[in-house]
Coordinates of C-alpha atoms in Angstrom, one line a residue:
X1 CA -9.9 17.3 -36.5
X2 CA -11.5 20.3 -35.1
X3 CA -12.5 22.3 -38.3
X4 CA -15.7 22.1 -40.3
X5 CA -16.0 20.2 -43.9
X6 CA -16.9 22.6 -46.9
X7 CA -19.4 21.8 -48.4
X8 CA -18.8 23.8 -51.9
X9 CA -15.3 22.4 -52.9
X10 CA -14.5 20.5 -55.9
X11 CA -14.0 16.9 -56.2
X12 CA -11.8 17.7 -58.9
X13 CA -8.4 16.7 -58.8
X14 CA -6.2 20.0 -58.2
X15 CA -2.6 20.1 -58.6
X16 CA -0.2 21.9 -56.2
X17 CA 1.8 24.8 -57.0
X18 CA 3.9 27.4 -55.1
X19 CA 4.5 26.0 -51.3
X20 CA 2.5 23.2 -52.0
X21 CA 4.7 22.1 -54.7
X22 CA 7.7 21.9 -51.7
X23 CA 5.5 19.4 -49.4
X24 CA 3.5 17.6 -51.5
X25 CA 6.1 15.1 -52.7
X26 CA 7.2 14.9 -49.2
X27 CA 3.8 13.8 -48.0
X28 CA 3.5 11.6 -51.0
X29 CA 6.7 10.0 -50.0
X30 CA 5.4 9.4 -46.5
X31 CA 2.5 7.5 -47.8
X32 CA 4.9 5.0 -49.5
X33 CA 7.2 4.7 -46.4
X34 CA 4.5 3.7 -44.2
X35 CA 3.3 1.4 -47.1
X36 CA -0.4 3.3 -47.2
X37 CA -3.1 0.8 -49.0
X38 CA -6.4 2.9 -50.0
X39 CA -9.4 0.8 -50.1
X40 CA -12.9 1.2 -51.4
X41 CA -15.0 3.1 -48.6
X42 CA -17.1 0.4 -46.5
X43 CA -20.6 -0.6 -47.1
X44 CA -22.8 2.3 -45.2
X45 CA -23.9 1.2 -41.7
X46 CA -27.8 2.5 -42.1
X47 CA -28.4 1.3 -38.2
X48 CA -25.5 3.5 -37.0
X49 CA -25.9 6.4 -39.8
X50 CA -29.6 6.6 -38.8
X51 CA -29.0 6.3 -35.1
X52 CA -26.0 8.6 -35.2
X53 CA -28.7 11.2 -37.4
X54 CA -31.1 10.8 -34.5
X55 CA -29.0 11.8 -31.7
X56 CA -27.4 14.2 -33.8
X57 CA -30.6 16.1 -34.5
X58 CA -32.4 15.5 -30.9
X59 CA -29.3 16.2 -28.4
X60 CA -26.4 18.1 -30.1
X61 CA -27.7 20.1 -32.9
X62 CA -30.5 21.7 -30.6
X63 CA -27.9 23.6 -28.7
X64 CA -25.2 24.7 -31.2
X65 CA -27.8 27.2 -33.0
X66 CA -25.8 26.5 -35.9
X67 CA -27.5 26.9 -39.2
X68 CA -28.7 23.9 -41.4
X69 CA -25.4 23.6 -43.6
X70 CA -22.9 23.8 -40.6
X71 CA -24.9 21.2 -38.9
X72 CA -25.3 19.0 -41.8
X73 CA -21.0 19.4 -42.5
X74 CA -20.1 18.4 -39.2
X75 CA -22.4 15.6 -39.5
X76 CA -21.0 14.1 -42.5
X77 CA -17.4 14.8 -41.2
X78 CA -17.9 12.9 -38.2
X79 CA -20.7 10.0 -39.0
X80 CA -17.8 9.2 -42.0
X81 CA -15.1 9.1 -39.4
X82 CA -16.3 6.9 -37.9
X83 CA -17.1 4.4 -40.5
X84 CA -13.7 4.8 -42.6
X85 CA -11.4 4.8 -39.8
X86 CA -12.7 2.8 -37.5
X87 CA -14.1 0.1 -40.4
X88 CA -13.9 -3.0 -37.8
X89 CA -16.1 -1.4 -34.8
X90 CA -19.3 -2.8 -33.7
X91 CA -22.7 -0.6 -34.1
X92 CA -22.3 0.6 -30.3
X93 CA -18.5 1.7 -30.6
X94 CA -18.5 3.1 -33.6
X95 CA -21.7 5.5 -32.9
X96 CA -19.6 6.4 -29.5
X97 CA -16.5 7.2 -31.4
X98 CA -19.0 9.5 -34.0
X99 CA -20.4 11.4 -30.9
X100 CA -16.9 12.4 -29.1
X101 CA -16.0 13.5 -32.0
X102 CA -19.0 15.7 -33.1
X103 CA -18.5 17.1 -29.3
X104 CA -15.1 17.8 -29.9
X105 CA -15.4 19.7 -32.9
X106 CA -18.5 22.0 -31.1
X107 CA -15.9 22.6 -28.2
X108 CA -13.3 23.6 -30.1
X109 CA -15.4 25.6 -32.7
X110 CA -17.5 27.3 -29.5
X111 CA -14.0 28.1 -27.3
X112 CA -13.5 31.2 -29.5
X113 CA -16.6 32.7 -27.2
X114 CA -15.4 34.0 -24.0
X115 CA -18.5 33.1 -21.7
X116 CA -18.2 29.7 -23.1
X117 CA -14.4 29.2 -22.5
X118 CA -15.0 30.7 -18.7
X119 CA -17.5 27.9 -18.3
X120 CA -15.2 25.5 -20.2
X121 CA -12.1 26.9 -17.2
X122 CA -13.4 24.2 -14.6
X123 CA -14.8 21.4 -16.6
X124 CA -12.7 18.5 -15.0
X125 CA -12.7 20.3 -11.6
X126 CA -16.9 20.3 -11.4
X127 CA -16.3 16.5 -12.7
X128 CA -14.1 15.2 -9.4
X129 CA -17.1 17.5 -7.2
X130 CA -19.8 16.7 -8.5
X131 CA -21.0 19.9 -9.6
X132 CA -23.1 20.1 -12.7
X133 CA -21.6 21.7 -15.9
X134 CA -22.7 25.3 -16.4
X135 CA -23.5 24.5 -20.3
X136 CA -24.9 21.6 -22.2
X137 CA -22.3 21.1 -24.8
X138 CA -20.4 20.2 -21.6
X139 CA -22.7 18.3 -19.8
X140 CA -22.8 16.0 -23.3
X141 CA -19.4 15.8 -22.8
X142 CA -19.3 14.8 -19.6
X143 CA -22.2 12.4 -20.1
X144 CA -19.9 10.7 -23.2
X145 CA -17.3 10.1 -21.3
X146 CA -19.5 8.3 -18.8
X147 CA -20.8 6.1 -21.9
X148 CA -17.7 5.4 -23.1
X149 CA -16.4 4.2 -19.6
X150 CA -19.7 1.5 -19.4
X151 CA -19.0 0.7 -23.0
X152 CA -15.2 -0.2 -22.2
X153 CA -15.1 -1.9 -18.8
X154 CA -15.6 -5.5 -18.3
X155 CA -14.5 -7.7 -16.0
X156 CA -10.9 -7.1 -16.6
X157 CA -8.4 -5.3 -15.1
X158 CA -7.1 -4.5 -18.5
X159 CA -10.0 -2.6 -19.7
X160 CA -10.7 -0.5 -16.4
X161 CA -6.8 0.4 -17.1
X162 CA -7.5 1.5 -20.5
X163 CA -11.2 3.5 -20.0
X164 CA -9.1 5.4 -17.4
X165 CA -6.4 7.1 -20.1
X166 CA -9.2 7.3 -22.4
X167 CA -11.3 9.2 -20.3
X168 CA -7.9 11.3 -19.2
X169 CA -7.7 12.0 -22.9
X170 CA -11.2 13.5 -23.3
X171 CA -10.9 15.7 -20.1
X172 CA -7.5 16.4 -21.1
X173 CA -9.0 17.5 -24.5
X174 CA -10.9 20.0 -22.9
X175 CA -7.7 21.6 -21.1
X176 CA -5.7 21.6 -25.0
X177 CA -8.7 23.9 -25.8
X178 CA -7.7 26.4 -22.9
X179 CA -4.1 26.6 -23.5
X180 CA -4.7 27.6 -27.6
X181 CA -7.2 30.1 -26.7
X182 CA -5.0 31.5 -24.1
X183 CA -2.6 31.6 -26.6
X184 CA -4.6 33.4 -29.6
X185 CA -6.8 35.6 -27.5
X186 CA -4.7 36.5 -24.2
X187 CA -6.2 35.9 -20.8
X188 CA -9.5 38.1 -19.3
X189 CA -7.7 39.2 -16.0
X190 CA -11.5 38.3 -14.2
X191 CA -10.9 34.6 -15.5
X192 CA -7.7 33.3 -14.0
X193 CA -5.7 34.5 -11.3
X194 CA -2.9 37.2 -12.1
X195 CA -0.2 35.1 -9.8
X196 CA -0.1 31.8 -11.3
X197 CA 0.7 31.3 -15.1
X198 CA -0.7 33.8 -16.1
X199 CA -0.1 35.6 -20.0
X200 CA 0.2 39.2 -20.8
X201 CA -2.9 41.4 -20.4
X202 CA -1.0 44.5 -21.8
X203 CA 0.5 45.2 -25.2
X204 CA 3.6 46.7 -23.7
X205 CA 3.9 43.2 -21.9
X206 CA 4.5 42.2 -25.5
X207 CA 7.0 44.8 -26.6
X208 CA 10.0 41.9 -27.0
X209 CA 8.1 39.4 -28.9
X210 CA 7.9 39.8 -32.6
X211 CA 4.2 39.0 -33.6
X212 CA 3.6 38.7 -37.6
X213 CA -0.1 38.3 -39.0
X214 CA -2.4 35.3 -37.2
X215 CA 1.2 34.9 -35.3
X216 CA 0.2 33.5 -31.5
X217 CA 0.9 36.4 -28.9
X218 CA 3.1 33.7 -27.5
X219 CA 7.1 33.1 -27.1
X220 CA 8.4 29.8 -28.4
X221 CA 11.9 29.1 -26.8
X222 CA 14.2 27.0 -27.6
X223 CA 14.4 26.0 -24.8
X224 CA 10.4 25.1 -25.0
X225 CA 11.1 22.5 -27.7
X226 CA 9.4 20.1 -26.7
X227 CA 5.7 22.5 -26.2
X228 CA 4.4 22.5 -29.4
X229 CA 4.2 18.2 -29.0
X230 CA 3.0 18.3 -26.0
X231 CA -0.3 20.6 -26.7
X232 CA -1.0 18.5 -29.7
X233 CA -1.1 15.6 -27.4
X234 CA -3.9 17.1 -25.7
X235 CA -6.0 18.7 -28.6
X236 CA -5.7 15.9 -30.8
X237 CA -7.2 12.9 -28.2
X238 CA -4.6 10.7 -29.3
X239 CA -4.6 8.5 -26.7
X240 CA -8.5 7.9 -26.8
X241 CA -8.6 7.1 -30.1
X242 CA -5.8 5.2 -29.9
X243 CA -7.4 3.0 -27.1
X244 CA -10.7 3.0 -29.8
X245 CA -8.7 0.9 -32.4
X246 CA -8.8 -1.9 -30.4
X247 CA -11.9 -1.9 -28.7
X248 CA -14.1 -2.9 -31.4
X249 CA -16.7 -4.3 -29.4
X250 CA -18.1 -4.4 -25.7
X251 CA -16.9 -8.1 -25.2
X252 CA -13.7 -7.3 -26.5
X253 CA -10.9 -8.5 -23.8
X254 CA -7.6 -6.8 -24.7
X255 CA -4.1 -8.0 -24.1
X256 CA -2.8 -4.9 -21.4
X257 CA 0.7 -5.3 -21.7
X258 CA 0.8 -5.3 -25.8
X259 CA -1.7 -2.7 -26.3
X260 CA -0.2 -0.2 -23.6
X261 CA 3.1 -1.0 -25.6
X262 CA 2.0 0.4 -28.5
X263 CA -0.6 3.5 -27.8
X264 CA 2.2 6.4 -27.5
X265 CA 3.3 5.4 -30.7
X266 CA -0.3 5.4 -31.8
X267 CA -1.1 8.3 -29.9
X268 CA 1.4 10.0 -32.1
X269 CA 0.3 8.9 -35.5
X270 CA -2.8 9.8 -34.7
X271 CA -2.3 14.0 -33.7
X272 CA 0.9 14.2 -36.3
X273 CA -1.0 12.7 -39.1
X274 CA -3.5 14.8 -38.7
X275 CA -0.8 17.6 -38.6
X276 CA 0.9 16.7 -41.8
X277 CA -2.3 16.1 -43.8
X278 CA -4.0 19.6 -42.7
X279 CA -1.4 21.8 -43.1
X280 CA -2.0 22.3 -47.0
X281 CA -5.4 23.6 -46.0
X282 CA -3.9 25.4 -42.9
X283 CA -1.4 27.3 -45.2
X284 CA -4.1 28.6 -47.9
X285 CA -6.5 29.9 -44.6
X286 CA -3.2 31.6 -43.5
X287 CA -2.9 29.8 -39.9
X288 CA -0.1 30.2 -37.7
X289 CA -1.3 28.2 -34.6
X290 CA -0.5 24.5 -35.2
X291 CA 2.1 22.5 -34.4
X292 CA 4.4 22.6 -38.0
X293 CA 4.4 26.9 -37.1
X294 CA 5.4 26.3 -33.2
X295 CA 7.8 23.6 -33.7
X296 CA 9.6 25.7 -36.5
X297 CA 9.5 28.6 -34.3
X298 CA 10.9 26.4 -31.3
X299 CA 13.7 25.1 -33.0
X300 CA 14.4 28.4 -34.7
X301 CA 14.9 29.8 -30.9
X302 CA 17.1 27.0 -30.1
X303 CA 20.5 27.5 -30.9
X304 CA 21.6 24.0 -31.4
X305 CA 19.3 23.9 -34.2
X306 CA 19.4 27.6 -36.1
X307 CA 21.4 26.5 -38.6
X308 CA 20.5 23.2 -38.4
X309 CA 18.5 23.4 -41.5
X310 CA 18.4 22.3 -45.1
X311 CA 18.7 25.8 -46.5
X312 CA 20.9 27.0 -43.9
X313 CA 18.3 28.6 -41.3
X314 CA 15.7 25.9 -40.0
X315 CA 12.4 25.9 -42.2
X316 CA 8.4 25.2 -42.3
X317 CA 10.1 22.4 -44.6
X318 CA 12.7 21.4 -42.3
X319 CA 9.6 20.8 -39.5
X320 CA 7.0 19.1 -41.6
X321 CA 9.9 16.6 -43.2
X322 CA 11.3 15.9 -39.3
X323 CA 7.2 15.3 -38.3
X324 CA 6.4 13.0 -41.4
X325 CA 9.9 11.1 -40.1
X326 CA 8.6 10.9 -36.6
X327 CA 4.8 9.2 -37.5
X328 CA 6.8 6.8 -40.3
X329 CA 8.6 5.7 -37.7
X330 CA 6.3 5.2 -35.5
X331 CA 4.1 3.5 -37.7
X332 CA 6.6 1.0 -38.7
X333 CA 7.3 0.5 -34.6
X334 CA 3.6 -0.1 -34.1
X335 CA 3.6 -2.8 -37.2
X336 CA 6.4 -4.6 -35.8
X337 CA 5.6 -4.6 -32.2
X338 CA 1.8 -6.2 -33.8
X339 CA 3.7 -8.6 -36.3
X340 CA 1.5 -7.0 -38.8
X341 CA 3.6 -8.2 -42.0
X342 CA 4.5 -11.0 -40.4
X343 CA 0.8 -12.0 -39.9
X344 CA -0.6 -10.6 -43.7
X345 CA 2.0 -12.9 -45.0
X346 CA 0.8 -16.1 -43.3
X347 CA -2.6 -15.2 -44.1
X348 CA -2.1 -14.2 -47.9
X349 CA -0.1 -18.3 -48.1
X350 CA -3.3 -20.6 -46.5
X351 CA -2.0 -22.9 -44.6
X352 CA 1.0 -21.5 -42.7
X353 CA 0.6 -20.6 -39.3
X354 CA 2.7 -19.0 -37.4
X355 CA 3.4 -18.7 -33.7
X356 CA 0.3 -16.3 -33.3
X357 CA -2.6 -16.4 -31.6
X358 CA -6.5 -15.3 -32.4
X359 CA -6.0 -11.8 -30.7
X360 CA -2.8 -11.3 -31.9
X361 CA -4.6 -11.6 -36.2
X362 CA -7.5 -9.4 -34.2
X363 CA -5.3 -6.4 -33.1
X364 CA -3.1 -7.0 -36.2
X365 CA -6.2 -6.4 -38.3
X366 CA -7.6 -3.4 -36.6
X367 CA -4.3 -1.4 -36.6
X368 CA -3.8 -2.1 -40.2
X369 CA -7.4 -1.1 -41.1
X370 CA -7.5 1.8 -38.7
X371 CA -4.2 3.2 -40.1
X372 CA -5.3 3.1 -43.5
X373 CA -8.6 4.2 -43.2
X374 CA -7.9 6.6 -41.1
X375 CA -5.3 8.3 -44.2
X376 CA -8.3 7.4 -46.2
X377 CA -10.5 9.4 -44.4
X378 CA -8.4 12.8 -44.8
X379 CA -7.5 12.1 -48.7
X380 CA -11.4 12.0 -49.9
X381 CA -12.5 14.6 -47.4
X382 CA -13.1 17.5 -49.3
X383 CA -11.9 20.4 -46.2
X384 CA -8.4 18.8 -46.5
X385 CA -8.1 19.8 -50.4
X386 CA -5.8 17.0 -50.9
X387 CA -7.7 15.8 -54.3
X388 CA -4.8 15.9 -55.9
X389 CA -3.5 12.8 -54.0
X390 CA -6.1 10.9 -54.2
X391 CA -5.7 7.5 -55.5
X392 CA -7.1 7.9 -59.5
X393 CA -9.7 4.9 -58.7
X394 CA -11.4 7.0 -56.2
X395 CA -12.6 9.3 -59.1
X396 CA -14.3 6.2 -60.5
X397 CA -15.8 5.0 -57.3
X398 CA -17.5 8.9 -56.3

């Protein structure tokens, strides 16, 4: 979610060909598992699209010395998160859930600079102190977790349970940010200390790890299976914007014990979704560092699996037809744990009621909405080049 929307690409369908041809009918079939529904795009939201502009242009843009088109992209990308996945959300939540976001993508754009990812090193550390953060982008940061904690708590014990693995997320974000540019760029000897996990500073340090092109100077084990999963979990937010899709408003009162029931499973459709639908775009920019590449790698190392595979030896195929398996099912857990069939059904026949109450149709509604707008968001979003699966009535709506 970290990448910048191009502004130049065609809104005309494309159709796949080479690779693509091998995962697009997969990804297609994943769409009809999960039962996706696309919908028209919402009505605009000109208070939160014009208050979302101002803050945009006043606080974030002033310190990113980004040109006009960058700044404008990430603007878009983010204002129409917002709205399309999050199409239930009050004014308040649905401009905090715009500025994480735009925050997010500047770290992760800025952490390829060395003096900012040495400031970025003790970001949650100077939080528990009380120090100041050496840079603004980070004292946003901080300050947006801070809004998003007054926006959540109430009363309930509930809701202070909830802003707290939010707010774990969004430092925890921060920390996903280190470990991939450790990963890509090696470690600056000066930055960390050489006695505690520390990577190689020396090519010769490499000599027994085979690195191809764009190829993380980085071993995956087998038995490091579960790695690639794990980092994703912290890059991706999951769990905060899990914890989002049901707090639409400030007066909102959630049900703890259902809601913490389902957010790993959220959690997860949230990062692997975005993982399946990138990794088109991914493959034509020639990336290695996501989690379909390390997961492959992984289970390539791991002998249990080498010849696990549907060709014989364990694929890019094999990893992104195990991940689509892994969110459809925990889609379809989500659904069932919220009753949501169960409660469209009695809402599409008026007049039966089942043994449901207010919040149950409430949370019902906003994971339904959220999951489909949130595919939504990714098919007519022009950086994910996925025109070519785009619902045909979406031509005659742009």
């Amino acid at each position: 979610m970290a990448a910048i929307l191009a502004s130049s690409e065609s809104q005309t369908p494309l159709h796949p060909s080479g690779l693509a041809a091998s995962y697009f009918p997969r990804l297609q079939l994943f769409l009809g598992e999960i039962g996706y529904r696309h919908g028209a795009p919402p009505h605009p939201n000109l208070v939160f699209l014009q208050s979302f502009h101002e803050w945009f242009h006043s606080t974030l843009g002033p310190i990113l010395g980004w040109n006009a088109e960058k700044l404008d992209n990430i603007e878009c990308a983010t204002a129409s998160f917002g709205e399309r996945a999050y199409p239930f959300t009050g004014t308040e939540m649905c401009l905090l859930i715009a500025k994480m976001t735009a925050t997010a993508m500047a770290i992760d754009d800025l952490v390829d600079d060395d003096n900012f990812y040495a400031e970025m090193l003790r970001f949650t550390h100077r939080i528990y102190v009380g120090e100041a953060q050496p840079h603004a982008l980070l004292t946003i940061h901080q300050e947006l977790i801070k809004e998003m904690a007054n926006a959540y708590t109430s009363t309930s014990d509930g809701d202070a349970i909830l802003t707290g693995i939010a707010a774990a997320s969004w430092t925890g974000f921060i920390d996903g940010c280190l470990v991939e540019k450790r990963m890509m760029r090696g470690v600056k000897p000066e930055a960390v200390s050489s006695h505690y996990q520390c990577f190689p500073e020396r090519s010769d340090d490499l000599k027994h790890v085979h690195i191809e092109q764009n190829q993380v100077p980085f071993l995956m084990e087998g038995s490091a299976i579960e790695f690639p999963a794990y980092l994703r979990s912290k890059t991706g937010a999951g769990e905060a914007y899990a914890v989002a899709v049901f707090k639409a408003k400030r007066c909102q009162i959630l049900p703890l014990e259902k809601v913490l029931k389902a957010l790993p499973d959220i959690a997860l459709f949230i990062c692997f979704t975005n993982d399946i639908m990138s990794f088109h775009k991914e493959q034509l920019a020639g990336e290695r560092c996501n989690t379909i590449h390390l997961r492959t790698r992984a289970i390539q190392s791991a002998s249990s699996h080498n010849d696990g595979g549907s060709s014989g030896t364990w694929s890019l195929m094999d990893t992104f037809n195990l991940v689509c398996n892994e969110v459809r099912d925990a889609t379809l857990r989500v659904d069932a744990l919220l009753r949501v069939e169960e409660i469209e059904r009695s809402i599409n026949q008026k007049g039966v009621r089942g043994t449901y109450s207010d919040m149950d149709i409430a949370l019902a509604k906003q994971w339904r909405e959220f999951r489909d707008g949130y595919i939504s968001w990714h098919l007519e979003s022009r950086r994910y080049k996925l025109e070519c699966l785009r619902p045909s009535d979406f031509y005659q709506q742009a």
